Coordinates of C-alpha atoms in Angstrom, one line a residue:
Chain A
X1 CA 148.0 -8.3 15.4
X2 CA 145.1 -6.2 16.5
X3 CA 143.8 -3.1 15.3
X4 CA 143.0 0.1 16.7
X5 CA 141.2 2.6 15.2
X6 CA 141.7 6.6 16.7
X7 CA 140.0 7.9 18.5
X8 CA 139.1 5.5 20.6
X9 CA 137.0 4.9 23.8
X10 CA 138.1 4.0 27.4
X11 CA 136.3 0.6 27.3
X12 CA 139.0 -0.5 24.6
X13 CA 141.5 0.9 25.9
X14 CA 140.7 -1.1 28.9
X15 CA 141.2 -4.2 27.2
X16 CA 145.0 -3.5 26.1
X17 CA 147.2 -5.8 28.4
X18 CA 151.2 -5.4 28.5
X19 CA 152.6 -7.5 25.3
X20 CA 150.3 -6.7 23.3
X21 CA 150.8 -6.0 19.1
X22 CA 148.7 -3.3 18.5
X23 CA 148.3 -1.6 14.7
X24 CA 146.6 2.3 14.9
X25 CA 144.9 4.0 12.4
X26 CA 143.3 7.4 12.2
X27 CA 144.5 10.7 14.2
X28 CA 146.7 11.8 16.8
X29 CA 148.8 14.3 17.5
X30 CA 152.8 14.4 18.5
X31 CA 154.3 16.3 21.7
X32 CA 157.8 16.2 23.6
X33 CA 159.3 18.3 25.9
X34 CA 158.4 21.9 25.2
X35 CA 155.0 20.7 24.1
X36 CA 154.3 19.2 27.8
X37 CA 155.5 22.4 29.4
X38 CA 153.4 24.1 27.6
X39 CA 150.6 22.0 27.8
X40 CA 150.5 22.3 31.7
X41 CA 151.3 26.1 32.3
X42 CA 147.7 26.5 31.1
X43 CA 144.7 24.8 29.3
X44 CA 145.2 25.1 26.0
X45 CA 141.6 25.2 24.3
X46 CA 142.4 25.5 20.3
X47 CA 144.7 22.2 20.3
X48 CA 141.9 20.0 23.2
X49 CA 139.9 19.0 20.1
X50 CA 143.1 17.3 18.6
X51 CA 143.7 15.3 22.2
X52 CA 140.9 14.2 23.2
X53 CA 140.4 10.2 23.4
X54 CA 143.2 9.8 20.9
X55 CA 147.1 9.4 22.1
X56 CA 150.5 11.9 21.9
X57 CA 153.0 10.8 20.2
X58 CA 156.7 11.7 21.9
X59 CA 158.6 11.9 18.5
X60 CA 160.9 14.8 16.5
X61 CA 159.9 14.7 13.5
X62 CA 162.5 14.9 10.2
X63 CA 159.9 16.9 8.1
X64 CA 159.9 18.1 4.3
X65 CA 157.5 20.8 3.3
X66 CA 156.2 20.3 -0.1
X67 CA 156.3 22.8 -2.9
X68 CA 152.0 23.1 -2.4
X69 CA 152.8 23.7 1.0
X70 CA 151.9 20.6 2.6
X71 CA 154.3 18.8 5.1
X72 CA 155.2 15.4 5.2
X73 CA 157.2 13.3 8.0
X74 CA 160.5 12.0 6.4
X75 CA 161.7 10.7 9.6
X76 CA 159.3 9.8 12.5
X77 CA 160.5 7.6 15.1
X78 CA 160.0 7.4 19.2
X79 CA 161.7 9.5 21.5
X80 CA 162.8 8.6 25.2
X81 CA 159.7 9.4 26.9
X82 CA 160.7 9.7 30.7
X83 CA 161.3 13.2 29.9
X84 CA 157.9 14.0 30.1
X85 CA 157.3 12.0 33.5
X86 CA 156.4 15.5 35.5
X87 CA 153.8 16.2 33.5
X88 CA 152.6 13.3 31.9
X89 CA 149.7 12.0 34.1
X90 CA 148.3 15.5 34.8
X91 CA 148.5 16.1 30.4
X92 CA 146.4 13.1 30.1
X93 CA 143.9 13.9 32.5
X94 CA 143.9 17.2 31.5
X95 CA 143.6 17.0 27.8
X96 CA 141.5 13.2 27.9
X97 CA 144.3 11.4 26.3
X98 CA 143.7 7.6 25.7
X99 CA 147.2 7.1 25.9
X100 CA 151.0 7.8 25.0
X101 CA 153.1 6.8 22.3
X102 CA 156.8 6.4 23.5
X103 CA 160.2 4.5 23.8
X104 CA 162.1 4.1 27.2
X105 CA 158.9 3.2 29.3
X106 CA 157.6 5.9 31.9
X107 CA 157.6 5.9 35.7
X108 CA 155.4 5.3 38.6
X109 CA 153.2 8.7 38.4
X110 CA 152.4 8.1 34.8
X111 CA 151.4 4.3 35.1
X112 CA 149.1 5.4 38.5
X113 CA 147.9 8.5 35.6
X114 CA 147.1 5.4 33.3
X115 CA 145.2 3.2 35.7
X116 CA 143.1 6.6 37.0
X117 CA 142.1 7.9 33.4
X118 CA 141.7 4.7 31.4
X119 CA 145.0 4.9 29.2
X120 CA 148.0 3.0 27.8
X121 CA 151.7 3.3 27.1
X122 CA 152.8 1.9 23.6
X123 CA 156.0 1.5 22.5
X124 CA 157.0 2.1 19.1
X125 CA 160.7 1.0 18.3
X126 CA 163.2 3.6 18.7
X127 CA 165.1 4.5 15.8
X128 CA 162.8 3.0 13.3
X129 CA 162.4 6.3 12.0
X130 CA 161.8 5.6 8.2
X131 CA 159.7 2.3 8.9
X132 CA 157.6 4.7 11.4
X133 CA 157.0 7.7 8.6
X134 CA 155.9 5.2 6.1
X135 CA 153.1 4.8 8.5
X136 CA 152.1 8.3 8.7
X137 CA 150.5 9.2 5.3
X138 CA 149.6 13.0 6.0
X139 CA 150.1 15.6 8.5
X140 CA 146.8 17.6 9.0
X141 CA 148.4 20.8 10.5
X142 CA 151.1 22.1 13.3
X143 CA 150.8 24.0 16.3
X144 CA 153.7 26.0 17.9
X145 CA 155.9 25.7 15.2
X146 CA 157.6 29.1 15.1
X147 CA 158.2 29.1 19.0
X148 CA 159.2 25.4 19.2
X149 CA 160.8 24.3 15.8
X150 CA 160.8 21.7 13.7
X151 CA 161.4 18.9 16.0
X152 CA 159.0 20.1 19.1
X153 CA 156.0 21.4 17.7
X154 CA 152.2 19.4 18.0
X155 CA 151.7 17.9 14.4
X156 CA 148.4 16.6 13.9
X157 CA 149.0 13.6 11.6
X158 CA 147.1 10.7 10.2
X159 CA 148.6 7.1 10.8
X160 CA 148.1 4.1 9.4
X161 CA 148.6 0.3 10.6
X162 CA 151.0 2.6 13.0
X163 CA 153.0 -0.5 14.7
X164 CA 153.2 -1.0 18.3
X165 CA 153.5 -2.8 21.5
X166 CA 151.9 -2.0 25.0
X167 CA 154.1 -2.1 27.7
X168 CA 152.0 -0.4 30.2
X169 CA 148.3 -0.9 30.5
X170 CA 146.2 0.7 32.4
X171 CA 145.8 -2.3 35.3
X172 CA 149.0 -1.5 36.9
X173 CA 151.2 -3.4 34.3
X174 CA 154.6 -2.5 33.5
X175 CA 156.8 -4.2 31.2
X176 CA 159.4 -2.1 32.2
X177 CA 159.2 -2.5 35.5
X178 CA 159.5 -6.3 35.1
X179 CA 162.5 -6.0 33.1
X180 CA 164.3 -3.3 35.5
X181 CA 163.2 -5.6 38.2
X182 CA 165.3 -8.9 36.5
X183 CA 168.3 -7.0 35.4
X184 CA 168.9 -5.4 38.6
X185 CA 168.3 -9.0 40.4
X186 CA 170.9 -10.0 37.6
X187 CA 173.7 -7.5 38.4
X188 CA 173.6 -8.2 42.1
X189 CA 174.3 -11.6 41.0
X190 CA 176.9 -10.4 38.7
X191 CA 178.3 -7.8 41.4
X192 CA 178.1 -10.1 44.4
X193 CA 175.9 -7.3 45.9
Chain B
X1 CA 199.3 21.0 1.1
X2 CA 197.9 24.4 1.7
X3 CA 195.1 24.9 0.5
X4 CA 192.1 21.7 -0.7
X5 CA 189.8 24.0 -1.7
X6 CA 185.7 24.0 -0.6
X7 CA 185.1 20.9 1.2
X8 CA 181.5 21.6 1.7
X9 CA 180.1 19.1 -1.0
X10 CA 182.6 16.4 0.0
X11 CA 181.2 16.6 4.2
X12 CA 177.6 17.1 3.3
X13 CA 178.0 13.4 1.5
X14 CA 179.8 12.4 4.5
X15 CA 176.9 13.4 6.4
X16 CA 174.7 11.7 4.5
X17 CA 176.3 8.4 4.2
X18 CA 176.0 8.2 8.0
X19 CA 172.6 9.9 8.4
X20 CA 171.5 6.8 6.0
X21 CA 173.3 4.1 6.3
X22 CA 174.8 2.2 8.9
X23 CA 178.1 0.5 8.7
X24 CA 178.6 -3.6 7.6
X25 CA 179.9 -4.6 11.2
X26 CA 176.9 -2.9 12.7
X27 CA 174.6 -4.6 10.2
X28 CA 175.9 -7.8 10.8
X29 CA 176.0 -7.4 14.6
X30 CA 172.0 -6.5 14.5
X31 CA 171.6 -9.4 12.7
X32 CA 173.9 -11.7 14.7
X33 CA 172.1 -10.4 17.4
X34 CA 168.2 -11.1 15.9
X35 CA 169.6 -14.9 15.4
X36 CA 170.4 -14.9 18.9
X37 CA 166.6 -14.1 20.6
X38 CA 163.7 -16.4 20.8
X39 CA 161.6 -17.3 17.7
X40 CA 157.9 -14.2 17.6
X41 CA 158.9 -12.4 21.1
X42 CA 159.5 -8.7 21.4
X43 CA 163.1 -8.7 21.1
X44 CA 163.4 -10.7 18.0
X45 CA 160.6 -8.5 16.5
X46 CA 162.3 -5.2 17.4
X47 CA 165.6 -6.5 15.8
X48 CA 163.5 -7.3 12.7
X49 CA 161.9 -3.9 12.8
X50 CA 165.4 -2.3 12.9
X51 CA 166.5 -4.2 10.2
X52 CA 163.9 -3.5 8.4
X53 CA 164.2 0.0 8.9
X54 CA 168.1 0.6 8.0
X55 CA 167.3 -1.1 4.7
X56 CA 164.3 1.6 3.9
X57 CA 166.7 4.1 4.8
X58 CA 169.4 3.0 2.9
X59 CA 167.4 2.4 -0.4
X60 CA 165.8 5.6 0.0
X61 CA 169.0 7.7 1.3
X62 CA 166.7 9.1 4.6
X63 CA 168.0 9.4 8.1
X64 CA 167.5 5.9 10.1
X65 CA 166.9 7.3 12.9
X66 CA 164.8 11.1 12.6
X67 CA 167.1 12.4 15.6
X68 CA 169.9 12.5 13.6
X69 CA 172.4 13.9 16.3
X70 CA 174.9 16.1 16.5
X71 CA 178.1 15.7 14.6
X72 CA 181.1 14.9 16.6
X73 CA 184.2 14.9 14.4
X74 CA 187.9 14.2 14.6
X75 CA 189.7 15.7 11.9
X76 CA 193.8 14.6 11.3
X77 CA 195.6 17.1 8.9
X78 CA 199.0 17.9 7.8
X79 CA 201.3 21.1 8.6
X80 CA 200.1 24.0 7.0
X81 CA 196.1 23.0 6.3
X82 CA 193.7 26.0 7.6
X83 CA 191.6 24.0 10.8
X84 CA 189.2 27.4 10.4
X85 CA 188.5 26.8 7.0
X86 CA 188.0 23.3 7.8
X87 CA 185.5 24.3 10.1
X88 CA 183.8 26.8 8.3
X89 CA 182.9 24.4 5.5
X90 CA 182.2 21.7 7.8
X91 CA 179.4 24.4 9.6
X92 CA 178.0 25.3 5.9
X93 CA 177.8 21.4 5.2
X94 CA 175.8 20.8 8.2
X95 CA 173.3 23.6 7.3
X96 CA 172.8 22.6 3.2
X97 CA 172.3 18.8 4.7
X98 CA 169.4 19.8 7.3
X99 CA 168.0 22.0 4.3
X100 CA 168.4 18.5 2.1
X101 CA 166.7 16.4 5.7
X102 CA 169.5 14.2 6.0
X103 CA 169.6 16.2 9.1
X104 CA 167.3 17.2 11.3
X105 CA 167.3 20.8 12.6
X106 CA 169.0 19.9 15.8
X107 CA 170.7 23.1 17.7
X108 CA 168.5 24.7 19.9
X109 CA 169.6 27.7 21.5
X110 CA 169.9 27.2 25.3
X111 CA 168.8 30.1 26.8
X112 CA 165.8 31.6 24.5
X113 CA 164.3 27.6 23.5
X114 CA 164.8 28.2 20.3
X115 CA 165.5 26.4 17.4
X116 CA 168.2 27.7 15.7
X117 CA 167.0 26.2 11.9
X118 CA 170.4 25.6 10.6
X119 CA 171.5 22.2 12.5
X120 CA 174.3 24.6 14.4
X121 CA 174.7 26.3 17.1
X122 CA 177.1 27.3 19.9
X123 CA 179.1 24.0 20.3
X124 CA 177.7 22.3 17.2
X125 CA 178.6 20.4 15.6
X126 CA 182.0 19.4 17.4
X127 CA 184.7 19.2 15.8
X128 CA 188.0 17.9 17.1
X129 CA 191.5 19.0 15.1
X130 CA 195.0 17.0 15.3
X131 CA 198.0 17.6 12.7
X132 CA 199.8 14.7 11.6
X133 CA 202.6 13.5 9.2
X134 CA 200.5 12.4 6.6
X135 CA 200.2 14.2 3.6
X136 CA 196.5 13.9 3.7
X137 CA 193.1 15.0 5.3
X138 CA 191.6 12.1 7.0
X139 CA 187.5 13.2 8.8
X140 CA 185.9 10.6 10.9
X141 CA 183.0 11.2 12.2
X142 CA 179.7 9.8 14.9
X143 CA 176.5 11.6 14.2
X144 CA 175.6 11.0 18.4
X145 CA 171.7 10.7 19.4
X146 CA 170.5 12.6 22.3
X147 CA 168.5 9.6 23.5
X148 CA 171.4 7.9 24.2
X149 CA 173.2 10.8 25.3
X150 CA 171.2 10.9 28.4
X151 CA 172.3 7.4 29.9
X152 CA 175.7 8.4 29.7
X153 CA 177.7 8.5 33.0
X154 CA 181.0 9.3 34.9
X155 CA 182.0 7.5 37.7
X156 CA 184.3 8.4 40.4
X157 CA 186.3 5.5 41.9
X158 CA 186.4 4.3 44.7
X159 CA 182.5 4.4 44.8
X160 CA 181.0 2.1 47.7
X161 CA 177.7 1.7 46.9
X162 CA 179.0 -0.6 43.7
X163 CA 181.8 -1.8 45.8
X164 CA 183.9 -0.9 43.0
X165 CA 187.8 0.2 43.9
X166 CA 190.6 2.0 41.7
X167 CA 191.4 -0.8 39.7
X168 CA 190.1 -2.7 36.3
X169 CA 187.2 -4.8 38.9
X170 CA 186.3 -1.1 39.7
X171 CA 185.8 -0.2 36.3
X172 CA 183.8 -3.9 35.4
X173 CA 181.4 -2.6 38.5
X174 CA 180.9 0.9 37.5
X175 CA 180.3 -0.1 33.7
X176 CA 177.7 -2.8 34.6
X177 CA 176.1 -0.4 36.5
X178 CA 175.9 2.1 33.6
X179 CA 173.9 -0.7 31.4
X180 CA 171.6 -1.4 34.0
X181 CA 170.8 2.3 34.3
X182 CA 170.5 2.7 31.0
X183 CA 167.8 0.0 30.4
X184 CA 166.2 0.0 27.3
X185 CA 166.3 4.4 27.4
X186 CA 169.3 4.6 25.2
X187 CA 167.8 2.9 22.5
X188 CA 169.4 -0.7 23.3
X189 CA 171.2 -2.8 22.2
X190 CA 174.2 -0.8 22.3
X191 CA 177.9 -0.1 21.5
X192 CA 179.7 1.5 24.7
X193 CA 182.6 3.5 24.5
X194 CA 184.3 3.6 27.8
X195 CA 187.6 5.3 29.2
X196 CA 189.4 4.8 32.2
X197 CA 191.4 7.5 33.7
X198 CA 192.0 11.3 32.1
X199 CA 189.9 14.3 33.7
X200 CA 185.6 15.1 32.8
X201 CA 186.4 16.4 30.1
X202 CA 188.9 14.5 28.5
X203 CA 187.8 11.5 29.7
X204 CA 184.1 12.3 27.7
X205 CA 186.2 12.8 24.3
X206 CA 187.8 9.7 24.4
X207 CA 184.8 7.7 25.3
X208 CA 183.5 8.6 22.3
X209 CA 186.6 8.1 19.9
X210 CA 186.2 4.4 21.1
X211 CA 183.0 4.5 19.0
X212 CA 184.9 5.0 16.0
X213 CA 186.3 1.7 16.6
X214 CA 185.3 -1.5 14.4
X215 CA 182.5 -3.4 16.2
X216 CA 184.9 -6.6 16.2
X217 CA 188.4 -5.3 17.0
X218 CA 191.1 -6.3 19.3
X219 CA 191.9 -3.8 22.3
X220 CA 195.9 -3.9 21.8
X221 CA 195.8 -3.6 25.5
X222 CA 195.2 -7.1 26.8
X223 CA 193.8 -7.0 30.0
X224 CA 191.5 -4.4 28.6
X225 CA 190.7 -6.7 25.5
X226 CA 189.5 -9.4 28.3
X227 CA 187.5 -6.8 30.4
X228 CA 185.8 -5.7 26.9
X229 CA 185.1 -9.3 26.4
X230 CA 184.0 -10.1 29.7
X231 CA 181.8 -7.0 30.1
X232 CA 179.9 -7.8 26.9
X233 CA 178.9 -10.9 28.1
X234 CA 178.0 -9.7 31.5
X235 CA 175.7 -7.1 30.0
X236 CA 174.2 -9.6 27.6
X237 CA 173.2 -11.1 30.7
X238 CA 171.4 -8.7 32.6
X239 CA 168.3 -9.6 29.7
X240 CA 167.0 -5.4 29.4
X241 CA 167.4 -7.0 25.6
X242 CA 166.5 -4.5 22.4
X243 CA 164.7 -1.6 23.4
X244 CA 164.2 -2.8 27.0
X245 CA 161.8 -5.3 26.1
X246 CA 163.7 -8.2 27.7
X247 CA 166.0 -10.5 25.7
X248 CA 169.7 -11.6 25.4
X249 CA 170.7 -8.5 22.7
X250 CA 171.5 -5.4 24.9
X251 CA 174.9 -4.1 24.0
X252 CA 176.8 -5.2 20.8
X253 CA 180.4 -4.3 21.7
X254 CA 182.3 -2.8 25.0
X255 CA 185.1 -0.6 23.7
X256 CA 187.8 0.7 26.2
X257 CA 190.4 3.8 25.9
X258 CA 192.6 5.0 28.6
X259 CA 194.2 8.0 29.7
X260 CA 196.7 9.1 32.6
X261 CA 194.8 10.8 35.4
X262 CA 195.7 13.1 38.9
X263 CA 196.5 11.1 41.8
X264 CA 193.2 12.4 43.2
X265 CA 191.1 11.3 40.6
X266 CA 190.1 8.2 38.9
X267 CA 187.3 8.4 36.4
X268 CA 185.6 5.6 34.6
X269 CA 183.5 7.4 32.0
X270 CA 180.7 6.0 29.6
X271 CA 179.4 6.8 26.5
X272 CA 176.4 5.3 25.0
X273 CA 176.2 4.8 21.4
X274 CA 172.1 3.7 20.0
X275 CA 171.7 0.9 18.1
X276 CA 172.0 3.3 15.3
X277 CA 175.8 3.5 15.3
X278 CA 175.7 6.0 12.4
X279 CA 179.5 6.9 11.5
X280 CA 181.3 7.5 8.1
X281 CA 185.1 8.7 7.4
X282 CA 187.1 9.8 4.5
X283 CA 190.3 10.4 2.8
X284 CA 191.0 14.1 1.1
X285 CA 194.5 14.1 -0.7
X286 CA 196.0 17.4 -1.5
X287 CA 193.9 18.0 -4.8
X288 CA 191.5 18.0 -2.5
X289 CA 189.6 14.1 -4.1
X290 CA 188.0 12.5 -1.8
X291 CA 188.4 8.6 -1.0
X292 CA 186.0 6.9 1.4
X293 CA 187.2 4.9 4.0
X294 CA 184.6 2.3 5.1

């Protein structure tokens, strides 16, 4: 399986192809629907430094603050990330994301938003929320938690062999489209459609 | 039986045993299903991941899955039992288990976007009452994710695009259609509850008491036993597989309810249940103990 450290430049990015294991260490930062709202109604400067050329992660955290007032993720899994289809070519160009952290897939606007800015799509399994957390050592700090709550703020956390798969790259590539592509060939089969 | 006394301890365990653990059939299905895919590719791998991952929780009593849902609950009681006090202690049990993180804060408040803190809300969680002869309490609950939420559907037969009529081909078409749509966004493979027949509303309540349902049962209803049978395979076919990935895994049971409906209307409505089929029930006798029910 190969590694990734964060952040991380275009060039390797570049390399990702769909079907690829991929383990990520270092920092990113997670996001979901009020995040990428937010993130487009204007550009917001105090939380660029914590985007640039690494990835968002679309995940709710479960999260335990510590009696030193530290946090720490108790459940971390994916969340279904074609919510965020709207906004989530323009975030990545906006912000210099290398990429997304998701489950579900994402549509046509976000893979043309991949190919353009030199990013990926990796899929984390959905509902592996304890073997997920285990991965995240430490949460570095939290943006927009009073307006957005628990589950929707921007953590800044530190991962570590973070497990993953690409299932879009940024040459076009779409794992999801394949599948959507043999199962609906399948059901018209099936259907006699 | 009058009065059981607080019941608050007795559902925030309930809430934890399904925030934590999933049940044996469920286990055994994931596993069944992991046997079932080819040897290194994505879907196996995913199936080993989830395994992997309701173990951890289990062993460390934290939520499989960090969008722990919303509690939907069907509560049986006998003549004379207080369904408001019932209520009120299940409401206090769902705050002190977000406080302990078997839940996460999950009730936002529509209007403002905001959190509420406290796991509920307007609506939440949603609990359904029935009285019964028994002489005992009996609480069964889903804990539902909103991931999977989102690829359920109601269909209105006769519906010509899926060349699906008022009858039980109709509903085959329409709920074929529903695990297509869905794809991998629900969190596959999963269990669908269906139900033929009643109005929206009703129709949406029942679908989801068919999740309460063993994942290897027998319909008592024949032909629907056969169209459960037949519509598992089907879908198992279609090869969205876990997660979307591809593969032969992508439900692991069909479960069909029916209800009486208007002349005019003839609903097939779906519920989709995650992989994570969190659920626990239990017994309270008129001391108010508590017996679990697997």
């Amino acid at each position: 399986m190969a590694e990734l450290k964060l952040p991380v430049g275009e060039e390797e990015i570049r390399r990702l192809k769909v079907g690829d294991f991929v383990e990520l260490t270092g920092r990113m930062i997670t996001g979901r629907d009020a995040a990428h709202k937010w993130l487009m109604e204007d550009v917001r400067q105090d939380v660029m430094p914590f985007m640039k050329d690494t990835l968002i992660y679309h995940c709710g955290p479960v999260v335990a603050k510590r009696d030193d007032g530290s946090w720490d993720f108790v459940a971390a899994g994916p969340t279904t990330s074609i919510r965020e289809e709207p906004y989530q070519a323009d975030v990545i160009g906006r912000y210099g994301l290398r990429g997304v952290i998701g489950k579900g897939g994402m549509g046509a606007k976000t893979l043309a938003g991949l190919k353009e800015h030199g990013a990926v799509y990796l899929h984390a399994i959905g509902g592996a929320a304890q073997v997920l957390a285990r991965a995240i050592p430490k949460v570095e700090r939290v943006f927009m938690l009073d307006e957005f709550g628990v589950p929707e703020a921007l953590w800044v956390i530190h991962v570590e062999r973070f497990p993953v798969v690409v299932s879009m790259d940024s040459h076009g590539g779409s794992l999801h489209d394949e599948v959507e592509a043999g199962s609906m060939a399948k059901l018209k089969e099936l259907l006699g459609l | 039986m009058t009065d059981v006394g607080s019941q608050v301890e007795t559902f925030v365990e309930l809430i934890r045993r399904a925030s934590t653990d999933l049940p044996a059939d469920v286990n055994r299905a994931l596993e069944k299903g992991r046997a079932g895919e080819t040897k290194d590719g994505l879907a196996e791998r995913a199936l080993g991941t989830i395994l992997e991952n309701v173990e951890l929780a289990r062993s460390t009593s934290a939520p499989i899955c960090q969008d722990t849902g919303t509690p939907v609950v069907w509560i049986h009681h006998p003549v004379g039992v207080s369904t408001r006090k019932l209520a009120a202690d299940f409401t206090t049990a769902v705050e002190e288990a977000t406080k302990r993180t078997y839940l996460r804060p999950n009730a936002v408040d529509t209007l403002t976007g905001r959190n509420t803190g406290t796991g509920h809300g307007r609506g939440i969680p949603f609990l359904h009452f029935e009285e019964w002869d028994e002489p005992r309490i009996e609480v069964r609950m889903i804990l539902k994710g909103g991931g999977s939420e989102n690829v359920g559907a109601q269909y209105k037969l006769p519906d010509g695009k899926l060349r699906a009529g008022r009858d039980l081909e109709g509903v085959r078409r329409a709920v074929l259609d529903a695990v297509f749509q869905a794809q991998g966004k629900g969190c596959a493979p999963g269990v669908l509850g269906v139900c033929i027949g009643g109005d929206r509303v009703s129709a949406y309540e029942m679908s989801k008491r068919q999740i309460l349902r063993p994942i290897v049962d027998t319909n008592p209803i024949p032909e629907l036993a056969e169209l459960e049978e037949r519509i598992l395979r089907e879908a198992n076919m279609l090869g969205v597989g876990p997660m979307g990935f591809g593969g032969r895994t992508t439900l692991l049971a069909v479960k069909i309810g029916v209800l009486d409906r208007l002349p005019a209307c003839y609903f097939v409505t779906v519920t989709y249940m995650c992989w994570a089929d969190r659920k626990a029930a239990v017994s309270i006798d008129a001391k108010g103990e508590a017996t679990w029910l697997s």
